[in-house]
Amino acid sequence: MKDKVRKRGGRNQAKAADAITVTGANNAAGIKEDDDTSFPVKIQGAGVEPFEFQVHGFWLVQDVIMALLSRNEVCPRSSMSLTFAGATLDPLTELQSLKGVKAGAILRLVEEPYTPHLARVHLAHVLELLRTSGPQDALREGCSPSILETLTHTQTPDLSLPNGKNLKRSAVNTKTELTNQDGAPPEYLLPGSSERPLMALLPHNSQLEAPCCLKDLSLSCWNPPPGYRKLQGDFMYITVVTNEGRRCDITSCPKGFFLNRSTEDVFDPRPVQSSPVCHCFTDLLSHISPVFKQTFTTVKLGPQQPHIERMPTPYHTLSWLGPPCASRTHKNTFSRLRVDEQAAGQAPDWNEELQAARDLPKETLEERLQRERTLLEVNSAFVKTVMQGAETVVDGFVEPVNGNPEDPAFLWGGLFMSQGAASPALGGERGRRAAQRLELKGVQAYSDLEALQILYTLPTAIVDYRGVRLSAQGLAPGLECSEQDQESTPASRGLLYGINVGPQESVQRRRLLERLAQAAKSLYIQRHVVTAPSGLRVPLFTSVDTQGLVGADKRFYILDVFRSFPADVNFCPEVQTESQAVSKEEESNSSCEEDETKRVGVTGWPENYHATSGLPKSFPHSLCRLRPELVKAFIQHKHCQFTERVRELLDENGGFEECAAAADSRSTEAVRAACREVGSVSDIIFEIRLNPNVFSPGVSFPPAESSSVMLQERLLREAAAFIITHQIPGFLQWCLENNEAPMDGASLKWALHQRGINLRYLGHVIKAIEQLEQKGRLRHIMRSIIGEIFIRSTRRVFNNFIQGVDVPSLSAAVSHFLSCLLVPHFAPTTAGDEAKKKSRRRGRGAGASESTPWSTLTGPELWNMVCQDAAETYNASDSLGSGAHHLVENYGLQKLSLLREFCLKTGVQLRLRDYFLDNQNKAPIVPDDILNIFPVVKHIEMPTTDASKAYYAAQASISKGLLDQAHDQLKEAAYLFGRVCNDLHPEAGFCHSLSAKVAFLRGKAAEARSIQLKAVVISERVLGFDHPNTIQQYALLGVYVYAGGETVLAQRCFLRARLLMLTVHGEDHPYMATLDCCLGLVLPEEQKEQFLKNALKLNTSFFGPADLHTALNQHLLAQWMSAKGDYRSAMACEKEALTAYTSLFGEDHTQTRCSKDFLSTITKQAVKVERTLRQAGAEGGEQTVECLNPTSDIIVEQLALVTGIKKIAQSDKFQEYRQKHEALKAAVRKELGLKLPHELHASKAEKLEEKSSNQEAEPAKEVEDGEQPSEKNTGEGQQEQPVEEMSEERAQPANGHVVELAEPHQHEESSEPDGDGVASGAEVTVEVTKAVASPSTLKNGMSWADVVSKSAVAEETEVKAVNGEVSAEDKAVEE
């Protein structure tokens, strides 16, 4: 990897310097520990004490500078350069290329002159240090905080605090502690408790207030400098008020900062005689104020937050809870210094910045990392500006630039912001919002074509704020044109592509069409011809709305891509006949149609489809499109049909091998016939492409396109039916088998979208659940779906409600809306009562009055509007009942969970306090509880190509059992994520979590703990402190810290996960059984019973008695009962486990034998104890009962099984598959006379395995692709600690389990197209075995017949199944 990370000289030196951060340097140092390029150097100069610093030869000089600026010895200095032997070093030069720079070399830091921009950057860095950060500050800004630091360092209340106030708060807020003084969990965390205290979710008293270094810091009243002082070098004037009460004016100049003689009344810019000119601002403040010097030193040298907690996240992650007392937490952030604001008239050109970043070179790894980091920085700044712009525009501080009140447009901060026209043809307001959302998805689709890099899209985001949705884009460049073209048609002035462009021929148009054709291949779009309004026939590679142009910057842009995806025919029945009526001239081609009908065969709908599903049907808007995930899954499904049909046809004609050897027309005809039957757009190769304009209103096709249109209509109907017949049942089956099923709206949305199911199908998912026999086992999914339907319909009603509210009444209106929503039959207060409240509050806030329409809203009226929306959108009004109490009683929904979902979707932030939502006589939420409304932004996701590739490669290695290889790949992926996004990315969190699992499986619990701590922080800050993924990350952390002997911290982690789970979903969820099993293993003996029994109740109800989860739970309960001496109950539980294992695996499976052995052990122990007690009773003495207590190693192993880090192997036949696979490879090797290269690796792996054989439980590592890891027993006995091999026939320890690696986490994005995660080793073995060809076939060489016969499971074939051009090359007809 050393060769990969060498850096290049960037084309933009300033951006390159900003891009290399401390995290990148630290990660580089961490991953390169074993490199020989590391050596120490000595740092001197810049007023710091000399110190040694470890550098790497592959670092650039600017990397060294950025790493040095992060050290306490140098911070907060900036604008530095490095010199060696008196010569200034080029920032873009590698250290290893500099002569004389070696171990022990002396590098000097030199202070460089400031520019106005660099002076502002320096002041911003100083302010960042002066502004103390913590969970309270994050909450005040509406960002999700990290609680882990507080959780791990607050074991008990601090009783040694210097003042009584903190002592009092610590005593009062006992609910924030996750354990009581005796170590027992608090009552609200016990099974069966209905109490849901919000005060326990976030810390509010565990941290002392950081000392304040200054009273005030702002721009001086004399700023900006007059012209004659600018000519003498004055940049700005700053006013400082020290803690001593002294007011000082400071001048910023190229050399640094000095104290001037100005006062509040007199302007005198001359320097004070005793004032030095300091290059660092804090040095001057230390000279002025001794108190500042002492306080700043304390802050600087005091305990620092981890770097991952200090770095700002690329995008805003909303926290729906704010500080408990907003007025007390608001403090002076020195914002009047205004160093973060853009200078007047310097609004950035977002489009140019984004496209310049996209145009950066990407030939080498370092160039790609630099490019991706720059893209992320530009997009992050763009999204931040969009949030600020939305607040500014909606709050009324910006006037529209057009005169259209229906569609006002605004220019602010380099952004073009508009609502878009509410066209009745699209569905009014619903259609307008759908068009904005689909435009963003289309831009994302074309932006993801990184390999092509041929088309450009404008920076785009959509933002919802106060009920208004705005679309924000960077300003488009002007059209390329010359002076003589000014009066020409739009087409000749840059508009090159579109239905209204007209005929034209130019080199640029041909180049644009070539690029559009390449993009259409990647997006599975069929080239087609439509009839323009002018009557011309226009060839298109996109939807009819799309326009292509060449800008003044010579780049090809594509606009209006909101119809880029195919239509969802399930929700557009009214346009079916319109698309079929291609043209009047079609009547003369009836004979051609008959032939085509024979070719197409069917209409595409399954038999009785409408009667069983009620589809197709109308929808509130006409922009229902298929998701790209669904298109990929559908094409893969069609490819499976194609290969099966080819096999059937070949078998009918003598078999595959005979046809392949004969090379006659039988094979060709089989392929052609299969292509016709599955609907391939080609007759000679498998190729599925879809037309986005079919079933679009107002689009007509020429007669020549009739056959293609009919085929496309059939394919779109099949794709729409595929959702109902395959994807929804597949989703429900996954939920039945998985204990990490969706917990809230976000995880439900993710799981559905991974399978291409739009949320408008929620009503059909409910219908599918109700038709299942196991619908009781899916009650948690039903609960989540009903809650999601309710909240989404409520949000649409809220958007209309809040738009009519004046700004002074926002808090009162939002609290009134929530009270109507959550309290049945809630009615507004009368005007008299409101007047009394106003008089008592002395005018605080704008209360309700008779003139405010929003105040007349009642609970029943609101519920009727929500039910009406749910009926129109999801056909699920009956499921909502008559009020919130119906959702609570019938589905087990929690009002608190509904409140959380509402706030996250609308941007509302509530005050942190305990809400009593069941009070029927009083409004549960008052205006003072509404702290803020934040914009909710949807934006483009920027790529992390190399890091993601390494992460996916590690997943594949894990599925093959190659733990060492996976560890190296994950280490590389983590380094690359750090270089691109400072690890603050969802996929980076998944990577760290998987890396911790691998480290744990390799026997390195301490390393797993360290990595998992970072994974938890990333999840809290990027996804949310109460996101379902955060819950699971806390559970994994609990396993690793317990393995390291930190029992109390493990208990706190599991209790924290349970608290979040109770808040997000409630207790009735399969994953709660996982958490309760973990708590039953780590809590003290007297507290285990209720958690283990609750877990057993949940597992039995969700999975049934004959399931692995339930069987393991029964074993844990039997283990606990035997530990306390209750052998009779232990025997009963273990018998249930044995029955489950027998029904699952059979009598001869190793796991069944393990259960029998443990049952025999406790039976013998019970007989022994009974005999001992009888003897003691006969002798009249006392006898202690001997108990079977599991060791800590056994508990760690069981925690790994419960949490899914490891899992019990499903079958003993894996070894048989392996033996058959080895025999087949031997036959291939013998027939071909070749020595396969993997044999050398296999022999090396075997030698290493023999050499490193020990008593640790670790899956064997295989080298051959698709081989199943050899099975080892990772369990340990109740009385014996040595690990025993599963192949041995002797008595098995009580806790013996056949284990294998678990599948990657459900939220960890997978390289598999269906998003279900990487398959387990067993599944890979079976599938790859099926795909292995016979020796005779391999001997004949590769042909199109080999490609046809391959399974679509392997990665290569997976690409071929979806990518048409690859299939076209591999399946060319042999002639």
Coordinates of C-alpha atoms in Angstrom, one line a residue, residues 653-1102:
N653 CA -32.3 -30.4 -27.7
G654 CA -29.7 -32.8 -26.3
G655 CA -28.3 -31.0 -23.3
F656 CA -26.0 -28.1 -22.8
E657 CA -22.7 -29.9 -23.3
E658 CA -23.8 -31.5 -26.5
C659 CA -25.1 -28.2 -27.9
A660 CA -21.9 -26.4 -26.9
A661 CA -19.7 -29.0 -28.5
A662 CA -21.7 -29.1 -31.7
A663 CA -21.7 -25.3 -32.1
D664 CA -24.8 -25.5 -34.4
S665 CA -28.0 -23.5 -34.6
R666 CA -29.7 -25.2 -31.7
S667 CA -27.8 -23.0 -29.2
T668 CA -28.5 -19.9 -31.2
E669 CA -32.2 -20.6 -31.4
A670 CA -32.4 -21.3 -27.7
V671 CA -30.9 -17.9 -26.9
R672 CA -33.2 -16.2 -29.4
A673 CA -36.2 -17.9 -28.0
A674 CA -35.3 -17.1 -24.5
C675 CA -34.7 -13.4 -25.4
R676 CA -38.2 -13.2 -26.9
E677 CA -39.9 -14.8 -24.0
V678 CA -38.2 -12.7 -21.2
G679 CA -38.7 -9.4 -23.2
S680 CA -35.1 -8.6 -24.1
V681 CA -34.8 -5.6 -26.4
S682 CA -32.3 -7.6 -28.4
D683 CA -32.9 -11.0 -30.2
I684 CA -29.3 -12.2 -29.9
I685 CA -28.2 -11.2 -26.4
F686 CA -29.9 -10.7 -23.0
E687 CA -30.5 -6.9 -22.7
I688 CA -33.2 -5.3 -20.7
R689 CA -33.7 -1.5 -21.0
L690 CA -36.7 0.6 -20.1
N691 CA -38.2 3.6 -21.7
P692 CA -38.9 6.5 -19.2
N693 CA -41.5 8.1 -21.5
V694 CA -43.8 5.2 -21.8
F695 CA -47.0 5.8 -19.8
S696 CA -46.1 9.5 -19.5
P697 CA -49.0 11.8 -20.3
G698 CA -48.7 13.9 -23.4
V699 CA -46.0 11.8 -25.1
S700 CA -46.7 10.3 -28.5
F701 CA -44.5 7.9 -30.5
P702 CA -44.2 7.5 -34.3
P703 CA -45.7 4.4 -36.0
A704 CA -42.2 2.9 -36.4
E705 CA -41.9 2.7 -32.6
S706 CA -45.1 0.8 -32.0
S707 CA -43.5 -2.6 -31.5
S708 CA -40.9 -1.2 -29.1
V709 CA -43.6 0.7 -27.2
M710 CA -45.6 -2.4 -26.8
L711 CA -42.6 -4.3 -25.5
Q712 CA -41.8 -1.5 -23.1
E713 CA -45.4 -1.4 -21.8
R714 CA -45.1 -5.1 -21.1
L715 CA -41.8 -4.8 -19.3
L716 CA -43.1 -1.9 -17.2
R717 CA -46.2 -3.8 -16.2
E718 CA -44.0 -6.8 -15.2
A719 CA -41.7 -4.5 -13.2
A720 CA -44.6 -3.0 -11.4
A721 CA -46.1 -6.4 -10.7
F722 CA -42.6 -7.6 -9.6
I723 CA -42.9 -5.3 -6.5
I724 CA -46.1 -6.9 -5.4
T725 CA -45.3 -10.5 -6.3
H726 CA -41.6 -10.7 -5.3
Q727 CA -40.2 -7.7 -3.5
I728 CA -42.8 -7.2 -0.8
P729 CA -43.0 -10.9 0.1
G730 CA -39.2 -11.0 0.1
F731 CA -39.1 -8.1 2.5
L732 CA -41.6 -9.7 4.9
Q733 CA -39.6 -13.0 4.8
W734 CA -36.5 -11.2 5.7
C735 CA -38.3 -9.6 8.6
L736 CA -39.5 -13.0 9.8
E737 CA -36.0 -14.3 9.9
N738 CA -34.1 -11.3 11.1
N739 CA -34.0 -10.0 14.7
E740 CA -32.6 -6.6 13.5
A741 CA -35.8 -5.7 11.6
P742 CA -36.7 -2.0 11.2
M743 CA -37.2 -0.2 14.5
D744 CA -38.4 3.2 13.3
G745 CA -39.3 5.2 10.2
A746 CA -35.8 5.7 9.0
S747 CA -34.8 2.1 9.2
L748 CA -38.1 1.0 7.6
K749 CA -37.6 3.4 4.8
W750 CA -34.0 2.1 4.3
A751 CA -35.1 -1.5 4.3
L752 CA -37.9 -0.9 1.8
H753 CA -35.8 1.3 -0.5
Q754 CA -33.0 -1.3 -0.6
R755 CA -35.5 -3.6 -2.3
G756 CA -36.9 -0.9 -4.6
I757 CA -40.2 -0.6 -2.7
N758 CA -41.5 3.0 -2.7
L759 CA -43.2 4.2 0.5
R760 CA -46.5 4.6 -1.4
Y761 CA -46.7 0.8 -1.2
L762 CA -47.0 0.8 2.6
G763 CA -50.7 0.1 2.4
H764 CA -49.9 -3.0 0.2
V765 CA -47.3 -4.1 2.7
I766 CA -50.0 -4.0 5.4
K767 CA -52.3 -6.0 3.2
A768 CA -49.6 -8.6 2.6
I769 CA -48.9 -8.9 6.3
E770 CA -52.6 -9.4 7.1
Q771 CA -52.7 -12.3 4.5
L772 CA -49.9 -14.2 6.2
E773 CA -50.4 -16.9 8.8
Q774 CA -47.4 -15.5 10.7
K775 CA -48.8 -12.0 10.9
G776 CA -48.5 -12.0 14.7
R777 CA -44.8 -12.5 14.3
L778 CA -44.7 -9.3 12.2
R779 CA -46.6 -7.1 14.6
H780 CA -43.4 -4.9 15.1
I781 CA -43.3 -4.3 11.3
M782 CA -47.0 -3.6 11.2
R783 CA -46.5 -1.1 14.1
S784 CA -43.7 0.6 12.3
I785 CA -45.7 0.9 9.0
I786 CA -48.8 2.2 10.7
G787 CA -46.6 4.8 12.5
E788 CA -44.9 5.8 9.3
I789 CA -48.2 6.2 7.5
F790 CA -49.6 8.3 10.3
I791 CA -46.6 10.6 10.6
R792 CA -46.2 11.1 6.9
S793 CA -49.8 12.0 6.5
T794 CA -49.5 14.2 9.5
R795 CA -46.5 16.0 8.0
R796 CA -48.5 16.9 4.9
V797 CA -51.3 18.3 7.0
F798 CA -48.7 20.2 9.2
N799 CA -47.1 21.7 6.1
N800 CA -50.4 23.3 5.1
F801 CA -51.1 24.3 8.6
I802 CA -47.8 26.0 9.5
Q803 CA -47.6 28.0 6.3
G804 CA -50.5 30.2 7.4
V805 CA -48.9 31.1 10.8
D806 CA -47.1 34.3 11.5
V807 CA -43.6 34.2 12.9
P808 CA -44.5 35.5 16.4
S809 CA -47.1 32.7 16.8
L810 CA -45.0 29.8 15.6
S811 CA -44.2 28.3 19.0
A812 CA -47.8 28.5 20.1
A813 CA -49.1 27.1 16.8
V814 CA -46.7 24.1 16.8
S815 CA -47.5 23.2 20.4
H816 CA -51.2 23.6 19.7
F817 CA -50.9 21.3 16.6
L818 CA -49.0 18.6 18.6
S819 CA -51.6 18.8 21.5
C820 CA -54.4 18.2 19.0
L821 CA -52.5 15.3 17.5
L822 CA -51.7 13.5 20.7
V823 CA -54.6 14.3 23.0
P824 CA -58.0 12.9 21.9
H825 CA -60.8 15.4 21.6
F826 CA -58.4 18.3 22.3
A827 CA -60.1 21.7 22.0
P828 CA -58.5 25.1 22.0
T829 CA -58.8 27.4 25.0
T830 CA -61.4 30.2 25.0
A831 CA -60.4 33.8 24.4
G832 CA -61.1 34.7 28.0
D833 CA -58.8 32.0 29.4
E834 CA -56.2 32.9 26.9
A835 CA -56.4 36.6 27.9
K836 CA -55.8 35.6 31.6
K837 CA -52.8 33.5 30.6
K838 CA -51.4 36.4 28.6
S839 CA -51.8 38.8 31.6
R840 CA -50.0 36.3 33.8
R841 CA -47.3 35.8 31.3
R842 CA -47.0 39.6 30.8
G843 CA -47.0 39.4 27.1
R844 CA -44.6 36.5 26.7
G845 CA -45.1 35.1 23.3
A846 CA -48.1 35.5 21.0
G847 CA -50.9 33.4 22.4
A848 CA -54.1 32.3 20.6
S849 CA -56.7 34.8 19.8
E850 CA -60.0 34.8 17.9
S851 CA -58.3 36.2 14.8
T852 CA -55.8 33.4 14.4
P853 CA -57.2 30.6 12.3
W854 CA -54.7 28.0 13.5
S855 CA -56.0 28.3 17.1
T856 CA -59.4 27.0 16.1
L857 CA -58.1 23.6 15.1
T858 CA -59.4 20.8 17.2
G859 CA -58.2 17.2 17.7
P860 CA -61.1 15.5 15.8
E861 CA -60.7 17.9 12.8
L862 CA -57.0 17.2 12.6
W863 CA -57.5 13.5 12.9
N864 CA -60.0 13.6 10.0
M865 CA -57.6 15.4 7.8
V866 CA -54.8 12.9 8.6
C867 CA -57.1 10.0 7.9
Q868 CA -58.2 11.5 4.6
D869 CA -54.6 11.9 3.5
A870 CA -53.8 8.4 4.5
A871 CA -56.7 7.1 2.5
E872 CA -55.7 9.0 -0.6
T873 CA -52.1 8.0 -0.4
Y874 CA -51.9 4.6 1.2
N875 CA -55.5 3.4 1.2
A876 CA -55.1 2.9 5.0
S877 CA -57.5 5.2 6.7
D878 CA -59.3 2.4 8.5
S879 CA -56.1 1.3 10.2
L880 CA -55.7 4.7 11.9
G881 CA -59.0 4.6 13.8
S882 CA -60.4 7.6 15.5
G883 CA -57.5 8.9 17.5
A884 CA -54.0 8.3 18.9
H885 CA -55.4 6.0 21.6
H886 CA -56.5 3.6 18.8
L887 CA -52.9 3.4 17.6
V888 CA -51.7 2.8 21.1
E889 CA -54.3 0.2 22.0
N890 CA -54.5 -1.8 18.7
Y891 CA -50.9 -1.6 17.5
G892 CA -48.8 -0.9 20.6
L893 CA -47.5 2.4 19.2
Q894 CA -46.0 4.8 21.7
K895 CA -47.0 8.5 21.6
L896 CA -43.4 9.3 22.5
S897 CA -42.1 7.4 19.4
L898 CA -44.7 9.2 17.2
L899 CA -43.6 12.6 18.7
R900 CA -39.9 11.8 17.9
E901 CA -40.8 10.8 14.3
F902 CA -42.8 13.9 13.8
C903 CA -40.0 16.2 15.0
L904 CA -37.3 14.4 12.9
K905 CA -39.4 14.8 9.8
T906 CA -40.5 18.4 10.3
G907 CA -37.3 19.8 11.9
V908 CA -39.1 20.7 15.2
Q909 CA -36.8 20.7 18.2
L910 CA -38.4 20.2 21.7
R911 CA -37.1 21.1 25.1
L912 CA -35.5 18.3 27.0
R913 CA -38.0 17.3 29.7
D914 CA -40.3 14.5 30.6
Y915 CA -43.6 14.8 28.7
F916 CA -46.8 13.4 30.1
L917 CA -48.7 12.6 26.9
D918 CA -51.6 10.7 28.5
N919 CA -53.0 13.7 30.3
Q920 CA -56.5 14.3 29.0
N921 CA -57.1 17.6 30.8
K922 CA -54.0 19.6 30.0
A923 CA -52.0 20.3 26.8
P924 CA -48.9 18.1 27.0
I925 CA -46.8 20.5 25.0
V926 CA -46.7 24.2 25.7
P927 CA -45.1 27.0 23.5
D928 CA -42.0 27.2 25.7
D929 CA -41.3 23.5 24.8
I930 CA -40.8 24.5 21.1
L931 CA -37.2 25.6 21.0
N932 CA -36.6 25.9 17.2
I933 CA -37.6 24.7 13.8
F934 CA -34.6 23.6 11.6
P935 CA -34.5 23.2 7.9
V936 CA -34.5 19.5 6.7
V937 CA -32.3 19.1 3.7
K938 CA -32.0 16.3 1.1
H939 CA -28.8 16.6 -0.9
I940 CA -26.5 14.7 -3.2
E941 CA -24.3 12.1 -1.7
M942 CA -20.6 12.4 -2.8
P943 CA -18.6 9.3 -3.7
T944 CA -16.0 7.5 -1.6
T945 CA -14.9 5.2 -4.3
D946 CA -11.7 3.7 -3.1
A947 CA -12.7 3.5 0.5
S948 CA -16.0 1.8 -0.4
K949 CA -14.2 -0.7 -2.7
A950 CA -11.9 -1.7 0.1
Y951 CA -14.8 -2.0 2.5
Y952 CA -16.8 -4.2 0.1
A953 CA -13.7 -6.3 -0.6
A954 CA -13.4 -6.9 3.2
Q955 CA -17.0 -8.0 3.3
A956 CA -16.3 -10.5 0.6
S957 CA -13.2 -11.7 2.4
I958 CA -15.2 -12.2 5.6
S959 CA -17.7 -14.3 3.7
K960 CA -14.9 -16.6 2.7
G961 CA -13.4 -16.8 6.2
L962 CA -10.2 -14.7 5.3
L963 CA -10.1 -12.8 8.5
D964 CA -6.5 -11.6 8.2
Q965 CA -7.0 -10.4 4.7
A966 CA -10.3 -8.7 5.8
H967 CA -8.5 -7.0 8.7
D968 CA -5.9 -5.5 6.3
Q969 CA -8.6 -4.4 3.9
L970 CA -10.7 -2.8 6.6
K971 CA -7.7 -1.0 8.0
E972 CA -7.0 0.4 4.5
A973 CA -10.7 1.3 4.1
A974 CA -10.7 3.1 7.5
Y975 CA -7.6 5.1 6.4
L976 CA -9.2 6.1 3.1
F977 CA -12.4 7.1 4.8
G978 CA -10.4 9.2 7.2
R979 CA -8.6 10.9 4.3
V980 CA -11.9 11.7 2.5
C981 CA -14.4 12.6 5.2
N982 CA -12.6 12.5 8.6
D983 CA -14.5 9.3 9.3
L984 CA -17.7 11.3 9.6
H985 CA -19.7 9.3 7.1
P986 CA -22.2 6.5 7.6
E987 CA -20.2 4.0 5.6
A988 CA -17.1 4.9 7.6
G989 CA -19.1 4.0 10.7
F990 CA -20.1 0.6 9.2
C991 CA -16.5 0.0 8.3
H992 CA -15.2 0.6 11.8
S993 CA -18.0 -1.6 13.2
L994 CA -17.0 -4.4 10.9
S995 CA -13.4 -3.9 11.7
A996 CA -14.1 -4.2 15.4
K997 CA -15.9 -7.5 14.7
V998 CA -13.0 -8.9 12.8
A999 CA -10.6 -7.8 15.5
F1000 CA -12.7 -9.5 18.1
L1001 CA -12.9 -12.7 16.1
R1002 CA -9.1 -12.6 15.7
G1003 CA -8.9 -12.6 19.5
K1004 CA -8.0 -9.0 20.0
A1005 CA -10.7 -7.7 22.3
A1006 CA -8.8 -4.5 23.2
E1007 CA -8.4 -3.5 19.6
A1008 CA -12.1 -4.2 19.0
R1009 CA -13.0 -2.0 21.9
S1010 CA -10.9 0.9 20.7
I1011 CA -12.4 0.7 17.2
Q1012 CA -15.9 0.2 18.4
L1013 CA -15.7 3.3 20.5
K1014 CA -15.1 5.3 17.4
A1015 CA -17.9 3.5 15.5
V1016 CA -20.4 4.5 18.3
V1017 CA -19.3 8.2 18.1
I1018 CA -19.6 8.2 14.3
S1019 CA -23.1 6.7 14.5
E1020 CA -24.2 9.2 17.1
R1021 CA -23.0 12.2 15.3
V1022 CA -23.7 11.2 11.7
L1023 CA -26.9 9.2 12.0
G1024 CA -28.3 10.4 15.3
F1025 CA -27.9 9.7 19.0
D1026 CA -31.0 7.6 19.0
H1027 CA -30.8 6.1 15.5
P1028 CA -31.4 2.3 15.3
N1029 CA -27.8 1.8 14.1
T1030 CA -26.5 3.6 17.2
I1031 CA -28.5 1.2 19.4
Q1032 CA -26.8 -1.8 17.8
Q1033 CA -23.4 -0.2 18.0
Y1034 CA -23.8 0.3 21.7
A1035 CA -24.7 -3.4 22.1
L1036 CA -21.6 -4.4 20.2
L1037 CA -19.5 -2.1 22.3
G1038 CA -20.9 -3.8 25.4
V1039 CA -19.6 -7.2 24.2
Y1040 CA -16.1 -5.9 23.6
V1041 CA -15.8 -4.0 26.8
Y1042 CA -17.0 -7.0 28.7
A1043 CA -14.4 -9.1 27.0
G1044 CA -11.9 -6.7 28.3
G1045 CA -13.1 -7.1 31.9
E1046 CA -15.1 -3.8 32.1
T1047 CA -18.3 -5.3 33.5
V1048 CA -19.8 -2.1 34.8
L1049 CA -19.2 -0.3 31.5
A1050 CA -20.7 -3.2 29.6
Q1051 CA -23.8 -3.0 31.7
R1052 CA -24.1 0.7 31.0
C1053 CA -23.7 0.2 27.3
F1054 CA -26.5 -2.5 27.2
L1055 CA -28.7 -0.4 29.4
R1056 CA -28.1 2.6 27.2
A1057 CA -29.1 0.6 24.2
R1058 CA -32.2 -0.6 26.0
L1059 CA -33.2 2.9 26.9
L1060 CA -32.8 4.1 23.3
M1061 CA -34.8 1.1 22.1
L1062 CA -37.6 1.8 24.5
T1063 CA -37.8 5.4 23.3
V1064 CA -37.5 4.6 19.6
H1065 CA -39.9 1.6 19.3
G1066 CA -40.8 0.2 22.7
E1067 CA -40.3 -3.2 24.3
D1068 CA -42.1 -5.4 21.8
H1069 CA -39.4 -5.9 19.2
P1070 CA -37.1 -8.9 18.4
Y1071 CA -33.9 -6.9 19.0
M1072 CA -35.1 -6.1 22.6
A1073 CA -34.8 -9.9 23.2
T1074 CA -31.1 -9.6 22.1
L1075 CA -30.5 -6.8 24.5
D1076 CA -32.3 -8.6 27.3
C1077 CA -30.2 -11.7 26.7
C1078 CA -27.1 -9.6 26.9
L1079 CA -28.2 -8.0 30.1
G1080 CA -29.1 -11.4 31.5
L1081 CA -25.5 -12.4 31.0
V1082 CA -23.7 -9.3 32.4
L1083 CA -25.9 -8.2 35.2
P1084 CA -25.4 -9.5 38.8
E1085 CA -27.1 -12.8 39.5
E1086 CA -30.1 -11.5 41.3
Q1087 CA -31.1 -9.2 38.4
K1088 CA -30.7 -11.7 35.5
E1089 CA -33.9 -13.5 35.8
Q1090 CA -36.4 -10.9 34.6
F1091 CA -34.3 -10.0 31.6
L1092 CA -33.7 -13.6 30.5
K1093 CA -37.4 -14.5 30.9
N1094 CA -38.5 -11.4 29.0
A1095 CA -36.1 -12.2 26.2
L1096 CA -37.5 -15.8 26.0
K1097 CA -41.1 -14.4 25.9
L1098 CA -40.1 -12.1 23.0
N1099 CA -38.1 -14.7 21.1
T1100 CA -40.9 -17.3 21.4
S1101 CA -43.6 -14.8 20.2
F1102 CA -41.5 -13.6 17.2

